Short mmCIF file of C-alpha atoms in Angstrom, two decimals:
data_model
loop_
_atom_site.label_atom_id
_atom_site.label_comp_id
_atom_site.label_asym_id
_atom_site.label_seq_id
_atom_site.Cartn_x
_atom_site.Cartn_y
_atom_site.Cartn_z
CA UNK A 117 120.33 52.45 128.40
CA UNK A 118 122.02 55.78 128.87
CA UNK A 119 123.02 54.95 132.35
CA UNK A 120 124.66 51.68 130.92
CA UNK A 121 126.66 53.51 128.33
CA UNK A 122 127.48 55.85 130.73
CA UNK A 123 128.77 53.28 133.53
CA UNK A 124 130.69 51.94 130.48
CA UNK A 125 132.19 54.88 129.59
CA UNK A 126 133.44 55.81 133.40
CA UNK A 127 134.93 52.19 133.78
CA UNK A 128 137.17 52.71 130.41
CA UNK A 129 137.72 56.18 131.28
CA UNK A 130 139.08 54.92 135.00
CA UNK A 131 141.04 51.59 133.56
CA UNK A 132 142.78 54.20 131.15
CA UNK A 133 143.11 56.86 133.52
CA UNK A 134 145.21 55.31 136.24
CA UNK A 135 147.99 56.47 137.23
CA UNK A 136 150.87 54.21 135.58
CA UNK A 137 154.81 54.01 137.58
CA UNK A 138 157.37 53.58 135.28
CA UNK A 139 159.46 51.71 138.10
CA UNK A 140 158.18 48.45 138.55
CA UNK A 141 158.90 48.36 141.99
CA UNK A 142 158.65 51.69 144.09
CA UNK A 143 161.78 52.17 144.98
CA UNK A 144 162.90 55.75 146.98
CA UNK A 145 166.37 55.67 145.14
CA UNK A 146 164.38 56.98 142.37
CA UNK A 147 163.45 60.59 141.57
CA UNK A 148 159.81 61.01 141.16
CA UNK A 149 158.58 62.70 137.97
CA UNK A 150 155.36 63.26 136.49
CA UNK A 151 154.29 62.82 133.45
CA UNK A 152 151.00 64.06 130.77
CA UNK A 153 150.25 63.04 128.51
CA UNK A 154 146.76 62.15 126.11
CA UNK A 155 148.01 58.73 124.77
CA UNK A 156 150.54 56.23 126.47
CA UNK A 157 153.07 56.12 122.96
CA UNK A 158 155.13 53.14 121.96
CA UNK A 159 158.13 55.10 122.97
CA UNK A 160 156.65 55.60 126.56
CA UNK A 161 155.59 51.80 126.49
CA UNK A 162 159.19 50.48 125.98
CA UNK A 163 160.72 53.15 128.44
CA UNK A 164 158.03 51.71 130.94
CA UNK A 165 158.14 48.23 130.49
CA UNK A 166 162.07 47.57 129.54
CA UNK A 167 163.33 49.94 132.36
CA UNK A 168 164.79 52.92 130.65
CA UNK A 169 163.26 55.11 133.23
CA UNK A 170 164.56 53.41 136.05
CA UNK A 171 167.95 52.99 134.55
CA UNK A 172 167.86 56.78 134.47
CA UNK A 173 166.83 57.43 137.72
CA UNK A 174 163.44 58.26 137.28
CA UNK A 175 160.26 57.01 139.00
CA UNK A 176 157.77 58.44 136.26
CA UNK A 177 154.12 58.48 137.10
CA UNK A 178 152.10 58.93 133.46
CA UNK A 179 148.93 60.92 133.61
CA UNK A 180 146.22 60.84 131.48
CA UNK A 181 145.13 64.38 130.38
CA UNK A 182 141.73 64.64 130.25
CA UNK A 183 141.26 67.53 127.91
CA UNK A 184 143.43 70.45 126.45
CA UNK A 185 142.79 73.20 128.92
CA UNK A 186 142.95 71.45 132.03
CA UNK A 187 146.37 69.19 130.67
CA UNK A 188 148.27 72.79 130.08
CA UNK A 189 147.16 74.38 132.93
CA UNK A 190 148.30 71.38 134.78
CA UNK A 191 151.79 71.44 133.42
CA UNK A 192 151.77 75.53 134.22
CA UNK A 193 150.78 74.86 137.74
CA UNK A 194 153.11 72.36 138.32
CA UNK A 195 151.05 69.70 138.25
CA UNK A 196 152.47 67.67 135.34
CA UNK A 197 156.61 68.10 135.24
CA UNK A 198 156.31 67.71 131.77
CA UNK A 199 153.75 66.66 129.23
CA UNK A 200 153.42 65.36 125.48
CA UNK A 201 150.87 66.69 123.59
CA UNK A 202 150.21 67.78 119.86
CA UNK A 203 152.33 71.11 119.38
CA UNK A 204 149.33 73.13 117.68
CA UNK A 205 148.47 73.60 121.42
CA UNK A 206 151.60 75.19 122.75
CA UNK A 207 151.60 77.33 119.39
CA UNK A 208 147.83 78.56 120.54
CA UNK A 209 148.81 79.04 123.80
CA UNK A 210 152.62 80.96 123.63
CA UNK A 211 151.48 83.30 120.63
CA UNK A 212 147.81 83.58 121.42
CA UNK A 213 147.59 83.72 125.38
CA UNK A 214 151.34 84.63 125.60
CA UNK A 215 151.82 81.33 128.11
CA UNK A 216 155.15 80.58 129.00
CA UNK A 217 155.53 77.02 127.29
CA UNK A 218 158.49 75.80 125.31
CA UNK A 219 158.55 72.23 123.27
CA UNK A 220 161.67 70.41 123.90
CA UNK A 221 161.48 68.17 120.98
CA UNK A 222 159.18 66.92 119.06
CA UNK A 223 157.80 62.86 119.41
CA UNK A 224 156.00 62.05 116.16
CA UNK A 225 154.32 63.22 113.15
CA UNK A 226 150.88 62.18 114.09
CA UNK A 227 150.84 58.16 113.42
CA UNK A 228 147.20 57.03 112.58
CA UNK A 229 145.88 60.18 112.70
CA UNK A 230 142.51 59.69 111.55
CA UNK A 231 139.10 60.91 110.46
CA UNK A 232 136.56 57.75 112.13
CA UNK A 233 132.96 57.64 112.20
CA UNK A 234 130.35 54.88 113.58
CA UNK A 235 129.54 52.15 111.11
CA UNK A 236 126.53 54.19 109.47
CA UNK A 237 128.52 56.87 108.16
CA UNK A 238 130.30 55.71 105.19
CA UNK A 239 131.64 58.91 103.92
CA UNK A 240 132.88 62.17 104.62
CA UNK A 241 130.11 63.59 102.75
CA UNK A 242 127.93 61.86 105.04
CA UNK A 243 129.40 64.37 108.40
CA UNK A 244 126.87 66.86 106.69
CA UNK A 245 124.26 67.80 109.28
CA UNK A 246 126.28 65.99 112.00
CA UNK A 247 128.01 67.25 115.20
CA UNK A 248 131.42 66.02 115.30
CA UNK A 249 132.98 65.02 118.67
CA UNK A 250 136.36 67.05 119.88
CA UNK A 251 138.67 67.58 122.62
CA UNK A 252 138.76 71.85 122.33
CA UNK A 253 137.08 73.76 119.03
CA UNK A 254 140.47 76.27 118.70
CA UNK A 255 143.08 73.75 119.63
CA UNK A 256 144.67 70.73 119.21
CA UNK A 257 143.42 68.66 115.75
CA UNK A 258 140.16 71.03 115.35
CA UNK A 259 141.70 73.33 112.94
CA UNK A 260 143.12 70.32 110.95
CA UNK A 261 139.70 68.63 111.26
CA UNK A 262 138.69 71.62 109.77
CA UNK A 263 140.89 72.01 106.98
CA UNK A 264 140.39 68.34 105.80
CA UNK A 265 136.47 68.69 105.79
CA UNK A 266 136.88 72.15 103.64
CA UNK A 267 138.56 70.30 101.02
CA UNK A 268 135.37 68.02 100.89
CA UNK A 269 133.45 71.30 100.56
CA UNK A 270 131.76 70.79 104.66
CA UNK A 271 132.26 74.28 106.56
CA UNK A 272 131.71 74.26 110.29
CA UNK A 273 128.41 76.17 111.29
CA UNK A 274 127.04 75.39 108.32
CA UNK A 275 127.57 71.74 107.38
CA UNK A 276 128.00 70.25 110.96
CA UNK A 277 128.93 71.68 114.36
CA UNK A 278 131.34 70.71 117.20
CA UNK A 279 130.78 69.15 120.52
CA UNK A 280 133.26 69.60 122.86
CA UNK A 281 133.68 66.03 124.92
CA UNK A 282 137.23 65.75 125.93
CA UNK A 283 140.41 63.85 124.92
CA UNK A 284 141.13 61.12 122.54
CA UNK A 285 140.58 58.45 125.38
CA UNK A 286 136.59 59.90 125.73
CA UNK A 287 136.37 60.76 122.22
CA UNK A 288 136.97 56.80 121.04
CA UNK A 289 134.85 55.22 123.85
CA UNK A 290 131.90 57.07 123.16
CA UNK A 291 132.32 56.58 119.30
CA UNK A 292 132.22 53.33 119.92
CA UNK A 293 129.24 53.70 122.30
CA UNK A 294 127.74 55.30 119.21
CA UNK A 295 126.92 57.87 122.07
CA UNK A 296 127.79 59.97 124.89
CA UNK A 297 126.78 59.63 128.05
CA UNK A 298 123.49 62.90 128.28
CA UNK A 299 122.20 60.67 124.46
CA UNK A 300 123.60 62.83 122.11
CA UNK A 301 124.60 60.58 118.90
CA UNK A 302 128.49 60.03 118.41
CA UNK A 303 129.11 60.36 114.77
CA UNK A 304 132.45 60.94 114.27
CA UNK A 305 135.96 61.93 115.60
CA UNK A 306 139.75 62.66 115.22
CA UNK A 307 141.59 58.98 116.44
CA UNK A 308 145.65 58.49 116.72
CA UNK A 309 147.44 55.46 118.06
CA UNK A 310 146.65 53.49 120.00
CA UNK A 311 143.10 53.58 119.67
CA UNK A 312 142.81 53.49 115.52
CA UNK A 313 144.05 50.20 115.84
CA UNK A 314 142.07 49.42 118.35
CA UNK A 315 139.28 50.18 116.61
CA UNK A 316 140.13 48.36 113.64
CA UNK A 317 140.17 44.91 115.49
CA UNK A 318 136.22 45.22 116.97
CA UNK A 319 133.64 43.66 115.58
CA UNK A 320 131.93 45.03 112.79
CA UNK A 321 129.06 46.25 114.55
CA UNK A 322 131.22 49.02 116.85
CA UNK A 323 134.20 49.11 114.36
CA UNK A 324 134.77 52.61 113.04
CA UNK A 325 135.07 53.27 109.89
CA UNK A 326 138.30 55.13 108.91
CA UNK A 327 137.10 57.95 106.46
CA UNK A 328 140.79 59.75 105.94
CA UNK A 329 143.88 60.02 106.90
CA UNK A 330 145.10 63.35 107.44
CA UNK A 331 148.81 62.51 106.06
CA UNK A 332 146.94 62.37 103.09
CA UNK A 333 146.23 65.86 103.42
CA UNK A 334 148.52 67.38 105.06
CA UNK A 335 151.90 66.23 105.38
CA UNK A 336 154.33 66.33 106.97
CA UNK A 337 151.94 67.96 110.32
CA UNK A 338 153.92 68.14 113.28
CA UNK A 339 151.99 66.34 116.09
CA UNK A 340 153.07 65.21 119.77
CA UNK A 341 155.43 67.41 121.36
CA UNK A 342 157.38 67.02 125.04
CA UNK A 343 156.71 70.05 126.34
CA UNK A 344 156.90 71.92 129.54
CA UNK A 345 156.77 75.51 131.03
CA UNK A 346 159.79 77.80 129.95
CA UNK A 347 161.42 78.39 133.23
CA UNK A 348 161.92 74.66 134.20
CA UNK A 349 164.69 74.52 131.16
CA UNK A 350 166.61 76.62 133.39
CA UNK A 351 165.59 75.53 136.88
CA UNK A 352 168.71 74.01 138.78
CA UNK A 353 166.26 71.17 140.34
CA UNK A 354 163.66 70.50 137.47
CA UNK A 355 166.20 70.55 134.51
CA UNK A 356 168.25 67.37 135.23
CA UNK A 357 165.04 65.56 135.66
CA UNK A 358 163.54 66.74 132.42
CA UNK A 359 167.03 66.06 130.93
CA UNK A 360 166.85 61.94 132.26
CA UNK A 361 163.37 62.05 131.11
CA UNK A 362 164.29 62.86 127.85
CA UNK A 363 167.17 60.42 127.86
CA UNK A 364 165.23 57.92 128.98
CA UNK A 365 162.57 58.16 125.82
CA UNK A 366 165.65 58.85 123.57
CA UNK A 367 167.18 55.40 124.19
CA UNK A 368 163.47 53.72 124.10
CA UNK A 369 163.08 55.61 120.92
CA UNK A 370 166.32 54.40 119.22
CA UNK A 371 164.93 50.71 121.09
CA UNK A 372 161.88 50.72 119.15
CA UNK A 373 163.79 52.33 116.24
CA UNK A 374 165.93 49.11 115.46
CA UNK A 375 164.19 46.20 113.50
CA UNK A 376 165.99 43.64 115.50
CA UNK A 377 163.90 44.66 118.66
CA UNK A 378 160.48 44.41 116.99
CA UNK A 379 159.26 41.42 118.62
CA UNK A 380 160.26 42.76 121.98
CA UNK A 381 158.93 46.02 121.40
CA UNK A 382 155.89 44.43 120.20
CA UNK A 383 155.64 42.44 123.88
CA UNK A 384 156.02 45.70 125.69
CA UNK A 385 153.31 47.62 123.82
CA UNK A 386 150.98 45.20 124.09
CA UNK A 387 151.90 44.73 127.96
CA UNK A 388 151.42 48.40 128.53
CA UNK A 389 148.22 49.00 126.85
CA UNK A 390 147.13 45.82 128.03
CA UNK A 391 146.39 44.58 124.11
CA UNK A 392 146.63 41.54 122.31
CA UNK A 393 149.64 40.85 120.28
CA UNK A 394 147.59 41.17 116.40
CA UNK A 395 146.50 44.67 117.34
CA UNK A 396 149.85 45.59 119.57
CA UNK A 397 151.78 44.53 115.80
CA UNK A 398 149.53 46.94 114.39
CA UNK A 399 150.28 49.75 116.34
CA UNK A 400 154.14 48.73 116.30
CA UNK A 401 153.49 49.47 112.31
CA UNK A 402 152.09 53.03 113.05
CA UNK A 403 154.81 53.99 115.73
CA UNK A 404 157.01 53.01 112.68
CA UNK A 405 155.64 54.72 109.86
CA UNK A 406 158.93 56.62 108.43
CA UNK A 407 156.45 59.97 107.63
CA UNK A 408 153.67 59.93 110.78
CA UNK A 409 155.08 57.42 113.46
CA UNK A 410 157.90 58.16 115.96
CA UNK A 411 160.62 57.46 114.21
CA UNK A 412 159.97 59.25 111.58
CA UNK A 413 162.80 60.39 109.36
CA UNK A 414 162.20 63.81 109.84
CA UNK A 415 163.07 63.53 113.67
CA UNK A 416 166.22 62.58 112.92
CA UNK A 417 166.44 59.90 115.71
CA UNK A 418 167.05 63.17 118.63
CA UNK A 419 163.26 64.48 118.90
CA UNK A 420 163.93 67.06 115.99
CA UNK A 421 160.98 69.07 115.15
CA UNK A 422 160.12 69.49 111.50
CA UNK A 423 160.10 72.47 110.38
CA UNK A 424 157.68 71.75 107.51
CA UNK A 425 155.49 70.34 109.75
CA UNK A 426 155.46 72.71 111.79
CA UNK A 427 155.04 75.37 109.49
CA UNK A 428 152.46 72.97 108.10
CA UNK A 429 150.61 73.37 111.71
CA UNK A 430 151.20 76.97 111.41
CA UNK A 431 149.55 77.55 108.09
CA UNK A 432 146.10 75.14 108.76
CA UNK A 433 145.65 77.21 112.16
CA UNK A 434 145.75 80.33 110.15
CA UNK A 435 143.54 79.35 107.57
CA UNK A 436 140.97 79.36 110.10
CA UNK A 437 141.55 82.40 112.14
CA UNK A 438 143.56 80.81 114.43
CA UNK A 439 146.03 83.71 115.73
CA UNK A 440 144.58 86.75 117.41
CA UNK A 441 147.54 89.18 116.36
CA UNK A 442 150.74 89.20 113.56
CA UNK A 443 153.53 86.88 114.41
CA UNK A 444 156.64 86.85 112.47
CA UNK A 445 156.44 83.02 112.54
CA UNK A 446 159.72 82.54 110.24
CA UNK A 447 161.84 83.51 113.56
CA UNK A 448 158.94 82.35 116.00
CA UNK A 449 159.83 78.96 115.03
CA UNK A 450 163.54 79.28 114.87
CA UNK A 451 165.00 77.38 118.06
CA UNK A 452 166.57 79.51 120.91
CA UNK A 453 166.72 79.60 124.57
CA UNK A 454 163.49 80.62 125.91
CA UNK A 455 161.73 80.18 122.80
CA UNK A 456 158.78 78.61 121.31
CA UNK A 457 161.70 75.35 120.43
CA UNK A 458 164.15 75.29 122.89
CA UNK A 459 166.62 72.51 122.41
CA UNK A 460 169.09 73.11 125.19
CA UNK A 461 167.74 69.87 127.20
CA UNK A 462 167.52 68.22 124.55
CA UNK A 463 170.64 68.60 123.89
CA UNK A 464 171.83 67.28 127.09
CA UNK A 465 169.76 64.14 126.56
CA UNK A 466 171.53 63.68 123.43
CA UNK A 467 174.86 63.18 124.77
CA UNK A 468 173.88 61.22 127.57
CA UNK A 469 172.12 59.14 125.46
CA UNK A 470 175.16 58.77 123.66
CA UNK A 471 177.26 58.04 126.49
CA UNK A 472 174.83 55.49 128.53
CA UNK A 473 174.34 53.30 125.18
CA UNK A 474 174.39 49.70 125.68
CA UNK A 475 173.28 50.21 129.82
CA UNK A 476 169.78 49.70 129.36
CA UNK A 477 169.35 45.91 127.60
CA UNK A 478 165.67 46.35 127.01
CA UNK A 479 165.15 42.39 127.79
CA UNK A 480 161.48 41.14 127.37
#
């Protein structure tokens, strides 16, 4: 049985894994760039499918990250060009291992971020004894795991324990295994689009159950972030890619932004994470959200981060011991060259954005 559920697990794990062009058609006009990242967004799945890389220029290869560590050190070793993943991880990394990372903007607030468990566990209260499944114990959603749990009165090490199993991707197949691949029991998990809505449309028998939602505990919580390593911002070769990169996702952004392009975004989500159309409306609704999704207010429609939120990720991650000196985190966060939030690409993408509008039709 174990070697079935493991088979299982490799064959999602490879179907979700492989590598994904953003050109169509290869095509050596087009700069090669590529791209981390732990989920394949609605944003990226309309600059894929419509051809808003392409129309920039870009041949963009997405990567699947297959856990925290190895994603970062990818983008450090140049590896990954850039990456998007949830900004707790840069903060960890810049202030605690003094990496040279900078977030360029900031992609959502965390839509569907969830709490889900197999069928059996009904409650939070039931994660008592349990180990819960995560992606790295000090990073990424574990300290927000955390926090949510301690307001139930659970305290890791005493009430239930991490296992550390890899990224979202992993974490969501072997949930709905029920296990991983050595036996252990899956018994819960942090989910985010796309796969909370994918769980929601299996049957009842592997369905997870949805047990919170961190918005409703912390919000807003800054979540996916572009970044990529400090010195690229100001590389003569790597900085207008990372600039048409981020132009590109700008105008699929404002694409999926604009209610009159639902039903094609819709058609391009579900093309790109090879869905049905139900459960490709449903995560249309959570790319959407106005406080979690990825066109959420706070963004401002130019990859804005929130400062709330951020100070929001800040604050849970300190709760918990997360820093391993003082940080004077009121200019930390403060946007400059060089710095933690360095807009200066963004920037660029902005006005191109601005001045390309209308070139890209985004026909389905």
């Amino acid at each position: 049985m174990h070697h079935l559920q493991a088979f299982s697990a490799l064959y999602f794990l490879l179907l979700y894994l492989r590598p994904v062009s953003g050109a169509k058609t290869p095509n050596p006009a087009l700069a090669p760039l590529n791209y981390g990242a732990f989920t394949q967004t609605a944003t990226y799945s309309i600059a894929s499918q419509l051809g808003f890389f392409t129309a920039n220029g870009l041949n963009v290869t997405f990567l699947q990250i297959p856990n925290s560590p190895t994603g970062y050190a990818s983008l450090l070793s140049g590896q990954y060009d850039i990456l998007t993943g949830t900004i707790d991880n840069t903060v960890n990394l810049r202030f605690n291992q003094q990496k040279p990372l900078s977030v360029l903007g900031q992609l959502d607030q965390g839509p569907d971020l969830v709490i889900a468990s197999v069928p059996s566990i009904t409650s939070v209260q039931d994660l008592r004894g349990k180990t819960l499944m995560v992606d790295n114990p000090t990073s990424g959603y574990a300290c927000l795991l955390r926090k949510i749990l301690s307001l139930y009165g659970l305290v890791l090490g005493t009430d239930y324990t991490f296992q550390v199993v890899g990224a979202t991707p992993l974490r969501y197949q072997y949930l709905i295994n029920g296990t991983t691949p050595n036996g252990t029991p899956a018994y819960a998990t942090i989910l985010t689009y796309p796969f909370t809505a994918e769980g929601a449309a299996l049957p009842p028998a592997s369905r997870p159950n949805i047990l919170a939602r961190a918005s409703a505990f912390v919000n807003p919580f800054s979540s996916s972030a572009f970044t990529a390593p400090t010195a690229s911002i100001t590389d003569a070769t790597k900085a207008p890619l990372l600039t048409r990169f981020l132009t590109a996702m700008l105008e699929a952004n404002h694409y999926l932004t604009a209610p009159k392009h639902k039903s094609c975004a819709i058609s391009a989500i579900a093309t790109q994470l090879n869905i049905s159309t139900a459960v490709a409306t449903a995560e249309y609704a959570a790319a959407t959200d106005p406080e979690t999704g990825e066109t959420a207010r706070m963004q401002g429609g130019v990859f804005e981060v929130s400062r709330q939120g951020l100070l929001n990720v800040v604050d849970v991650r300190a709760q918990f011991g997360g820093f391993t000196g003082e940080v004077d985190f009121a200019d930390a966060i403060l946007p400059g060259p060089g710095k933690l939030i360095d807009y200066t690409l963004r920037y660029q993408a902005v006005r191109a954005a601005v001045r390309g509008k209308g070139k890209v039709k985004g026909a389905c």
